[in-house]
PDB file of C-alpha atoms in Angstrom:
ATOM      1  CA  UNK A   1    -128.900  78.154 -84.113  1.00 71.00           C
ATOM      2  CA  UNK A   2    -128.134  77.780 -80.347  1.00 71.00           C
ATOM      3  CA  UNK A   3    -130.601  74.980 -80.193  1.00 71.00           C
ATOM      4  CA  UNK A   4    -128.287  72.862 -82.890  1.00 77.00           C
ATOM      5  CA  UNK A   5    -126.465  71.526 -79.432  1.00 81.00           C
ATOM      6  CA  UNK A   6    -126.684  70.619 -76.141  1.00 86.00           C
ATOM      7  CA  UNK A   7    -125.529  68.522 -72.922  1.00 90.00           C
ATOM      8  CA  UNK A   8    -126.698  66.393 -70.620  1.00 91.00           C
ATOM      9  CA  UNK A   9    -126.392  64.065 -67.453  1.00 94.00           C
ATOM     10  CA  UNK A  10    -127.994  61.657 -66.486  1.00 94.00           C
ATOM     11  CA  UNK A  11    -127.994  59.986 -62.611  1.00 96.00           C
ATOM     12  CA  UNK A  12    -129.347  56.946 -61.114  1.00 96.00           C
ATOM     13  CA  UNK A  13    -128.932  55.662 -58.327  1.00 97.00           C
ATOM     14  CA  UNK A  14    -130.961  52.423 -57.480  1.00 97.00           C
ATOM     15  CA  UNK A  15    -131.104  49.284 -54.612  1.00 98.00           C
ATOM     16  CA  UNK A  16    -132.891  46.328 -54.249  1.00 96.00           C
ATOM     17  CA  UNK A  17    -134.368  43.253 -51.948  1.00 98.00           C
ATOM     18  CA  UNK A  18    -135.767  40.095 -52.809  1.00 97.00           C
ATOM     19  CA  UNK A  19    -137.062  37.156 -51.835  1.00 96.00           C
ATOM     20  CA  UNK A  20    -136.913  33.157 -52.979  1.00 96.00           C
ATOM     21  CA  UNK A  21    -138.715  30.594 -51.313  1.00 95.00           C
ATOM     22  CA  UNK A  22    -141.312  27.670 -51.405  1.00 94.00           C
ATOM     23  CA  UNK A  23    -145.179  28.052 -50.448  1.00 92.00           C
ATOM     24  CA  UNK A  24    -145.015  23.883 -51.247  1.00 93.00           C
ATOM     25  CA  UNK A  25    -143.099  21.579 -52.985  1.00 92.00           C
ATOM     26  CA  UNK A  26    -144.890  22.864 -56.092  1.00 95.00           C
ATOM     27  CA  UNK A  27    -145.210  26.660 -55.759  1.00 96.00           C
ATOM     28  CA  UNK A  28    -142.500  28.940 -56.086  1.00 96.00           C
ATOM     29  CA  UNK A  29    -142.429  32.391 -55.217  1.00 96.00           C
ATOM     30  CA  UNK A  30    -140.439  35.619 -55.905  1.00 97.00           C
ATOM     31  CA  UNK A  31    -141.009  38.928 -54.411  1.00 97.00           C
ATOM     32  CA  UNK A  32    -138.831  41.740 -55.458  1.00 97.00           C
ATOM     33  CA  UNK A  33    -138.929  45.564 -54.183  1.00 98.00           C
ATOM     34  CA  UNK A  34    -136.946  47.711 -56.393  1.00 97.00           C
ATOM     35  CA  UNK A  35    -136.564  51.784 -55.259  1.00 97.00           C
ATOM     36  CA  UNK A  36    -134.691  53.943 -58.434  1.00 97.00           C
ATOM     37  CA  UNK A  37    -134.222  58.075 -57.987  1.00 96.00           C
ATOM     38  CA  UNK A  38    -132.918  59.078 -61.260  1.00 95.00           C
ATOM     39  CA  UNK A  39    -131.779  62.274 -62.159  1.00 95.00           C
ATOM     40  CA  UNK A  40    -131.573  64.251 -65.377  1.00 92.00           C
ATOM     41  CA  UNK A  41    -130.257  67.043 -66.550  1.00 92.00           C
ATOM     42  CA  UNK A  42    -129.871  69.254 -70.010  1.00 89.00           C
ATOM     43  CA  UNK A  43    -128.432  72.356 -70.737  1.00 88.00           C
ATOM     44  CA  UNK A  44    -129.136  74.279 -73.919  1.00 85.00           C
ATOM     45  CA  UNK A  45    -130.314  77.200 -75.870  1.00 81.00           C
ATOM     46  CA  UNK A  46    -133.680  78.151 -77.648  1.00 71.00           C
ATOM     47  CA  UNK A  47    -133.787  80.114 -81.096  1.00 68.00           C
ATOM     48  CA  UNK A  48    -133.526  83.422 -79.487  1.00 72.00           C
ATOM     49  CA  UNK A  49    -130.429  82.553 -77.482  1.00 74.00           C
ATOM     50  CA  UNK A  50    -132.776  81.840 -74.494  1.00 78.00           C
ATOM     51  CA  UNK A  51    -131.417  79.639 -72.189  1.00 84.00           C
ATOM     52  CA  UNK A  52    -133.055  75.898 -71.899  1.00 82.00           C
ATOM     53  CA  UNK A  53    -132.342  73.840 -68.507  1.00 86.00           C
ATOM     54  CA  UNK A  54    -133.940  70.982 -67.479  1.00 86.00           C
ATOM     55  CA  UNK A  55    -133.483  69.640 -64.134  1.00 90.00           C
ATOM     56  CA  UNK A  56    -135.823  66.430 -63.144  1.00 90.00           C
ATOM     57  CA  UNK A  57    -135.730  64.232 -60.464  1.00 93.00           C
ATOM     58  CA  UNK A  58    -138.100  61.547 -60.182  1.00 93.00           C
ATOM     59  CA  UNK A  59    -138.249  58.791 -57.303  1.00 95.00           C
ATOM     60  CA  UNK A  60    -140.093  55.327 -58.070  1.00 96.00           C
ATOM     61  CA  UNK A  61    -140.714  52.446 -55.998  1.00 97.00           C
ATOM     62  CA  UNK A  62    -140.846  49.429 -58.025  1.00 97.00           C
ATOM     63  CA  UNK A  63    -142.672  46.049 -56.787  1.00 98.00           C
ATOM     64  CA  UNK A  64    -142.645  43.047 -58.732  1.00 97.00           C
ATOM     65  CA  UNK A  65    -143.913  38.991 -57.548  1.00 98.00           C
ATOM     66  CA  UNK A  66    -143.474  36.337 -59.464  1.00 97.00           C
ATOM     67  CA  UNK A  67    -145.176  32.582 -58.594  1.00 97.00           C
ATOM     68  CA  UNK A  68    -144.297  29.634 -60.257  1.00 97.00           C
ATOM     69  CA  UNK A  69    -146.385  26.122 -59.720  1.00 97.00           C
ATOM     70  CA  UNK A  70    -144.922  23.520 -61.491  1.00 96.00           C
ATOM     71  CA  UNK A  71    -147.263  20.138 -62.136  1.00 96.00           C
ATOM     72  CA  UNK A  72    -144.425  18.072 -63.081  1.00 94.00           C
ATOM     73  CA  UNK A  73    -140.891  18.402 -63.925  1.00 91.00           C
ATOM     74  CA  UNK A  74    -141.996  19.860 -67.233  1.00 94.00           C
ATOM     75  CA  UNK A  75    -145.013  21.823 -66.719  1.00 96.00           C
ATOM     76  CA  UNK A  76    -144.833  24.684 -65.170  1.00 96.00           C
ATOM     77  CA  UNK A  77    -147.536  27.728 -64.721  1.00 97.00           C
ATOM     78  CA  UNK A  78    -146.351  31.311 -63.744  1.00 97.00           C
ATOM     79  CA  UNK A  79    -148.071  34.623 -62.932  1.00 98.00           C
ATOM     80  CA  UNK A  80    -146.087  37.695 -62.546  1.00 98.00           C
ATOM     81  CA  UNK A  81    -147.233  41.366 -61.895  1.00 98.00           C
ATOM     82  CA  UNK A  82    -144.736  44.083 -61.767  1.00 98.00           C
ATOM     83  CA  UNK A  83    -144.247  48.062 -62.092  1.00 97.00           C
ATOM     84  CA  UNK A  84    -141.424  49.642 -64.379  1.00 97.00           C
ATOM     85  CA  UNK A  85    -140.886  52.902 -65.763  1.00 96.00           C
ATOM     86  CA  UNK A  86    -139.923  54.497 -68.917  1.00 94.00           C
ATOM     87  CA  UNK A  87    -137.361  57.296 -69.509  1.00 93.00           C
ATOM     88  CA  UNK A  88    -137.366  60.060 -72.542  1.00 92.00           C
ATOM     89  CA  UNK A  89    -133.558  59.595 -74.347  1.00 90.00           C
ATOM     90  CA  UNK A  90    -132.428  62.868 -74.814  1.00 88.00           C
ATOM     91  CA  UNK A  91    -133.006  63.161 -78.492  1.00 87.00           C
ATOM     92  CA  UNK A  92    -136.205  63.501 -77.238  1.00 90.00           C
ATOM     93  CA  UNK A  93    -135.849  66.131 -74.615  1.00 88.00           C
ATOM     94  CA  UNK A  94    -133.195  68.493 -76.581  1.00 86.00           C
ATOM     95  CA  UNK A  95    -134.958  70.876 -78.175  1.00 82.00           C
ATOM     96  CA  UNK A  96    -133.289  70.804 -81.289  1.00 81.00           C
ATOM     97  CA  UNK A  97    -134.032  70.211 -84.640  1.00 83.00           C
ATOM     98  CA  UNK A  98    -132.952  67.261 -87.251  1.00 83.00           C
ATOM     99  CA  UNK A  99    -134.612  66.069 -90.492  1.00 86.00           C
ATOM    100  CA  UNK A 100    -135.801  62.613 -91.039  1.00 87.00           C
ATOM    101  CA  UNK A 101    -134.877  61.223 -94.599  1.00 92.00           C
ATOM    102  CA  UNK A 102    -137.184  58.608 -94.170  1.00 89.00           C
ATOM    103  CA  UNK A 103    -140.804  60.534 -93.123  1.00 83.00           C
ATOM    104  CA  UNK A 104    -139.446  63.892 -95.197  1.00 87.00           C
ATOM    105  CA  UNK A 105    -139.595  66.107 -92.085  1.00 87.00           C
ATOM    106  CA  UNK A 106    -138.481  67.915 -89.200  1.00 87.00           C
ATOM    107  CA  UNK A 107    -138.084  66.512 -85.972  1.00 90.00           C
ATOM    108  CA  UNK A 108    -138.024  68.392 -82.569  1.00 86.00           C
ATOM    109  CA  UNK A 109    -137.334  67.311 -78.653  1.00 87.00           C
ATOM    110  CA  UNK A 110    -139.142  68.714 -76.306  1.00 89.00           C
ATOM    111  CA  UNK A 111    -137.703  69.618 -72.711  1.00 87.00           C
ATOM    112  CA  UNK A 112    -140.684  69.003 -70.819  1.00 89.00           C
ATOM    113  CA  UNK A 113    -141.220  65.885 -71.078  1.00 91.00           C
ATOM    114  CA  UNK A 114    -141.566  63.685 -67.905  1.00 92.00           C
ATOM    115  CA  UNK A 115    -141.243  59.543 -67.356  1.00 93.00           C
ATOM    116  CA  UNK A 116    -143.837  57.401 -67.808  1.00 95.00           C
ATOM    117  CA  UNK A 117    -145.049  54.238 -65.892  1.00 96.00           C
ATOM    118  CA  UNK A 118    -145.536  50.896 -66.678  1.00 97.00           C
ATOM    119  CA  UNK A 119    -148.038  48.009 -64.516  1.00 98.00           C
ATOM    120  CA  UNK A 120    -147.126  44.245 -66.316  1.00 98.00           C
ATOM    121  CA  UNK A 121    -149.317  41.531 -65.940  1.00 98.00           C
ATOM    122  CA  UNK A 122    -148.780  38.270 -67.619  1.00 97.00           C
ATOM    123  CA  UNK A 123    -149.734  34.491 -67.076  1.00 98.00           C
ATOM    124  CA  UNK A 124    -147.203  31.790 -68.989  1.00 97.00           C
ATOM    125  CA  UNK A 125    -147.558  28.003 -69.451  1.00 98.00           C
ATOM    126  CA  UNK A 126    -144.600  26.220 -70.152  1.00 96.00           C
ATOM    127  CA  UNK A 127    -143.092  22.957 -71.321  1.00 96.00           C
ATOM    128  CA  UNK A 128    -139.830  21.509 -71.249  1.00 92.00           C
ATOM    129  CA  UNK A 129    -139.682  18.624 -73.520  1.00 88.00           C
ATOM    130  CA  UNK A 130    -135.965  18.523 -73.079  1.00 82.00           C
ATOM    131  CA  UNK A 131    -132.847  20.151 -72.128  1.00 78.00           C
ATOM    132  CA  UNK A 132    -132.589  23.008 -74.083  1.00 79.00           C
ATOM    133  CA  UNK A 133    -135.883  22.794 -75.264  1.00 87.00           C
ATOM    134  CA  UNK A 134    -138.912  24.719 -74.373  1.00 91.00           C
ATOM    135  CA  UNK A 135    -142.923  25.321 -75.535  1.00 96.00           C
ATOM    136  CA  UNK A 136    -144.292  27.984 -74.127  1.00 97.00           C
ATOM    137  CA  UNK A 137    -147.752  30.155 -74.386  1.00 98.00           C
ATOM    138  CA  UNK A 138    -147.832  33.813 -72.268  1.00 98.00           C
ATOM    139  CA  UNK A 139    -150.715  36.159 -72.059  1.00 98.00           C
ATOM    140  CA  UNK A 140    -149.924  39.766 -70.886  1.00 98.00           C
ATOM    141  CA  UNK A 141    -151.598  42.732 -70.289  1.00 98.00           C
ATOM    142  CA  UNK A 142    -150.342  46.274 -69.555  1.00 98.00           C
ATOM    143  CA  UNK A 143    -151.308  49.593 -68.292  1.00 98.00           C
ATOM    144  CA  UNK A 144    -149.329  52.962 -69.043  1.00 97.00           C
ATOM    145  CA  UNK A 145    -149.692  56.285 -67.584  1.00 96.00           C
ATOM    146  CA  UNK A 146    -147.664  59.520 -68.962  1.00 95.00           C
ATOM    147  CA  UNK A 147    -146.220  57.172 -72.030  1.00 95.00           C
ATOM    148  CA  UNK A 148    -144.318  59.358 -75.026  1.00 94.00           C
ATOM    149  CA  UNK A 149    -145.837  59.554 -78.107  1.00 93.00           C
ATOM    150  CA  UNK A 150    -144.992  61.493 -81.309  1.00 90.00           C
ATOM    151  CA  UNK A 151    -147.153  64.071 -82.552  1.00 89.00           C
ATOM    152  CA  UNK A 152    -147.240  66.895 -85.174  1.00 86.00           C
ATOM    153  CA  UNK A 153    -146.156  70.189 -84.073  1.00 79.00           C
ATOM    154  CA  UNK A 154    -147.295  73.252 -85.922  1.00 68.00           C
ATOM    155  CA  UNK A 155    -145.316  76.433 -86.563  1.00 62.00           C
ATOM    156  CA  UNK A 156    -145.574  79.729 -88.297  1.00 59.00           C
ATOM    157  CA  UNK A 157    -145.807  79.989 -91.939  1.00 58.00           C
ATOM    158  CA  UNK A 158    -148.115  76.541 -92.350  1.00 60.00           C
ATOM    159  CA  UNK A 159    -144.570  74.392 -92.104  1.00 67.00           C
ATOM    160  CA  UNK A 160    -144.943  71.505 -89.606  1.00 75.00           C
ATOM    161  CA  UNK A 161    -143.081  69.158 -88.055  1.00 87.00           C
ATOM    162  CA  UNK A 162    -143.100  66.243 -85.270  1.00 91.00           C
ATOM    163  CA  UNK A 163    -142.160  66.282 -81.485  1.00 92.00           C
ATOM    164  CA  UNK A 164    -142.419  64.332 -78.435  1.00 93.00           C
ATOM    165  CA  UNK A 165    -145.450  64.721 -76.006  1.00 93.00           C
ATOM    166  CA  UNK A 166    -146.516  62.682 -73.219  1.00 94.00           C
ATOM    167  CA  UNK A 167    -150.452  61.533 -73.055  1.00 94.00           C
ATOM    168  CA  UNK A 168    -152.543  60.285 -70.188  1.00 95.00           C
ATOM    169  CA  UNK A 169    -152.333  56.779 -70.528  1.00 96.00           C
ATOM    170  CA  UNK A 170    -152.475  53.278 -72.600  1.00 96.00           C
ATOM    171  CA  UNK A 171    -152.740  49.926 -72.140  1.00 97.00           C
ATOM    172  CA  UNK A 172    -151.114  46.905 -73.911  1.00 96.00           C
ATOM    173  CA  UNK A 173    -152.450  43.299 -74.436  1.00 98.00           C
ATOM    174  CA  UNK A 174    -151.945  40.307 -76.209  1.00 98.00           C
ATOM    175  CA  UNK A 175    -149.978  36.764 -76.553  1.00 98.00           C
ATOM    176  CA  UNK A 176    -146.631  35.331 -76.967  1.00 97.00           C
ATOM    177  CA  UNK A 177    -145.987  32.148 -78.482  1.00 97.00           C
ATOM    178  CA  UNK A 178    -142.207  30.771 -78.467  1.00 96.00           C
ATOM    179  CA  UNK A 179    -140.784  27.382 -79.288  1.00 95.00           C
ATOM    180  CA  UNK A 180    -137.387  26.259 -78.967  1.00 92.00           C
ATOM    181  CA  UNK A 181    -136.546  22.438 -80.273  1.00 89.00           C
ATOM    182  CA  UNK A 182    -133.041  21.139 -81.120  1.00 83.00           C
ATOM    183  CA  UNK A 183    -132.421  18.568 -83.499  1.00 80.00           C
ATOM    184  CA  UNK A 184    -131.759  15.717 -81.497  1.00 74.00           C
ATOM    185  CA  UNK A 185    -134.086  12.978 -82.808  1.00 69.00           C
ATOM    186  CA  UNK A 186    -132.593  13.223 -86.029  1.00 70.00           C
ATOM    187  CA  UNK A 187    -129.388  11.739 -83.900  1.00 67.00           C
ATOM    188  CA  UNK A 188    -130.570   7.833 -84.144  1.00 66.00           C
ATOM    189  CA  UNK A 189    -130.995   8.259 -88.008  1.00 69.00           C
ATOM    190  CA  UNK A 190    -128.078   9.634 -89.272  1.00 67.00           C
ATOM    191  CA  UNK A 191    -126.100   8.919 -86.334  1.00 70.00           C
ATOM    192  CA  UNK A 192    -124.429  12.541 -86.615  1.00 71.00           C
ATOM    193  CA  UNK A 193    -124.157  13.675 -83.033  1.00 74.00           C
ATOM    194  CA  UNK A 194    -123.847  16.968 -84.341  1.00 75.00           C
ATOM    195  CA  UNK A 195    -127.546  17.446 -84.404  1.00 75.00           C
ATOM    196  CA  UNK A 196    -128.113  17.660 -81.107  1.00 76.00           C
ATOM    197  CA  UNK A 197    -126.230  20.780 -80.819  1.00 80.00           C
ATOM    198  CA  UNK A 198    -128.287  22.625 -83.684  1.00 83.00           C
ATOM    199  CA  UNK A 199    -131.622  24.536 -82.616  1.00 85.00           C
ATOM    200  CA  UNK A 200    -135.182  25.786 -84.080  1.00 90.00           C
ATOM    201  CA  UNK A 201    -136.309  29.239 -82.703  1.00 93.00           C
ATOM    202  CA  UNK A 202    -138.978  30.619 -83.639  1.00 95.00           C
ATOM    203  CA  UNK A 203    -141.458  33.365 -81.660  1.00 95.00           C
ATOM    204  CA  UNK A 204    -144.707  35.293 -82.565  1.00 97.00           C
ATOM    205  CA  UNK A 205    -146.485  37.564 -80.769  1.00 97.00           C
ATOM    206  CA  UNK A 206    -149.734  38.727 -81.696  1.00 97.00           C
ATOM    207  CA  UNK A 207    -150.391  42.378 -79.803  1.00 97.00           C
ATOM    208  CA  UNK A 208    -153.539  45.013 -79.218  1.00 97.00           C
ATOM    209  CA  UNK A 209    -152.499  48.377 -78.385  1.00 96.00           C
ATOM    210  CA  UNK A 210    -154.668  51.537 -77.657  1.00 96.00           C
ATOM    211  CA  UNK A 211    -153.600  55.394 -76.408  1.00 95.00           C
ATOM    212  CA  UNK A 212    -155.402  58.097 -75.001  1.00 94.00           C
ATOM    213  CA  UNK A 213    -154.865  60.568 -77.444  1.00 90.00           C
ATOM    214  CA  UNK A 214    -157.105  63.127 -76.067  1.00 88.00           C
ATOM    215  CA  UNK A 215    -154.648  65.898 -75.065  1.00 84.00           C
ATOM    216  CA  UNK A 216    -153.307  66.347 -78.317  1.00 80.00           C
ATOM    217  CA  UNK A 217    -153.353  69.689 -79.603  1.00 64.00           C
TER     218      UNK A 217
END
């Protein structure tokens, strides 16, 4: 089929400006403004030879603050906001068609697809017990418009299969719990140095997610 291949470009061209300083001693601030124009392109061929071309350019400005107050050398409290955006790969804008072993069907791009956008909110505590070490609780909340979800597609002849399709919106929420602790203290036991330089890791994050589903055909 002339849909069983295609090509495609991709372009982005992106600059930047930000700012560091102190409000106080204590608070910290970061303001960044981001501005991305990224261009995309994909040639290729529908099931009656028809030609398929896709040429998208979109232009996003991209804010983003960060403040930091820290109550001691440990403790510290940050809020961030920012905007970021999400692009379609393009297995998910070719319009051809591969089966998936593992759901037992047929999977189709679709060229029209367009980027989504992303507004990030979060609020972090964190503690530093140590060097190295870290304890650290974030909340976060975020909004999506245009985000890519994957739907059924119906054909002829009661066969189905599942493509890509963009939706109005979604949002995002929950918390992040991470904890990072070497070793160390086990140092004055055994007097093995070595522990010092082994680590615990460990993260969970416990998240709510919910889509506006109501375009779906």
């Amino acid at each position: 089929n002339g849909s069983d291949h295609y090509e495609a470009q991709s372009n982005l061209k992106a600059g930047y400006i930000m700012s560091d300083s102190y409000f106080t001693e204590k608070l910290r601030s970061v303001f960044g403004l981001r501005l991305e124009s990224y261009n995309n392109k994909l040639q290729s061929m529908g099931y009656s030879l028809d030609s398929i071309n896709t040429d998208t350019t979109f232009t996003d400005l991209l804010p983003s603050v960060n403040l930091t107050y820290s109550f001691t050398d440990k403790i510290n409290l940050r809020a961030a906001a920012s905007r970021t955006v999400s692009r379609p790969e393009f297995r998910e804008l070719a319009p051809f068609v591969y089966f998936d072993f593992n759901l037992f069907t047929n999977i189709n791009g679709n060229p029209n697809l367009s980027r989504g956008t992303i507004n990030n909110f979060d609020l972090r505590a964190e503690y530093y017990p140590g060097a190295g070490q870290l304890f650290a609780i974030t909340g976060f909340y975020k909004v999506f418009k245009n985000p890519i979800e994957q739907v059924f597609a119906f054909s002829g002849g009661g066969s189905r299969a599942l493509t890509f399709q963009n939706v109005p919106g979604a949002i995002n929420y929950g918390m992040e719990l991470e904890v990072r602790k070497n070793f160390g203290f086990l140092s004055g036991i055994t007097k093995m140095e070595a522990w010092k330089n082994i680590y615990f890791i460990s993260n969970l994050s416990i998240i709510q997610s919910k889509v506006d589903l109501s375009t779906i055909l």
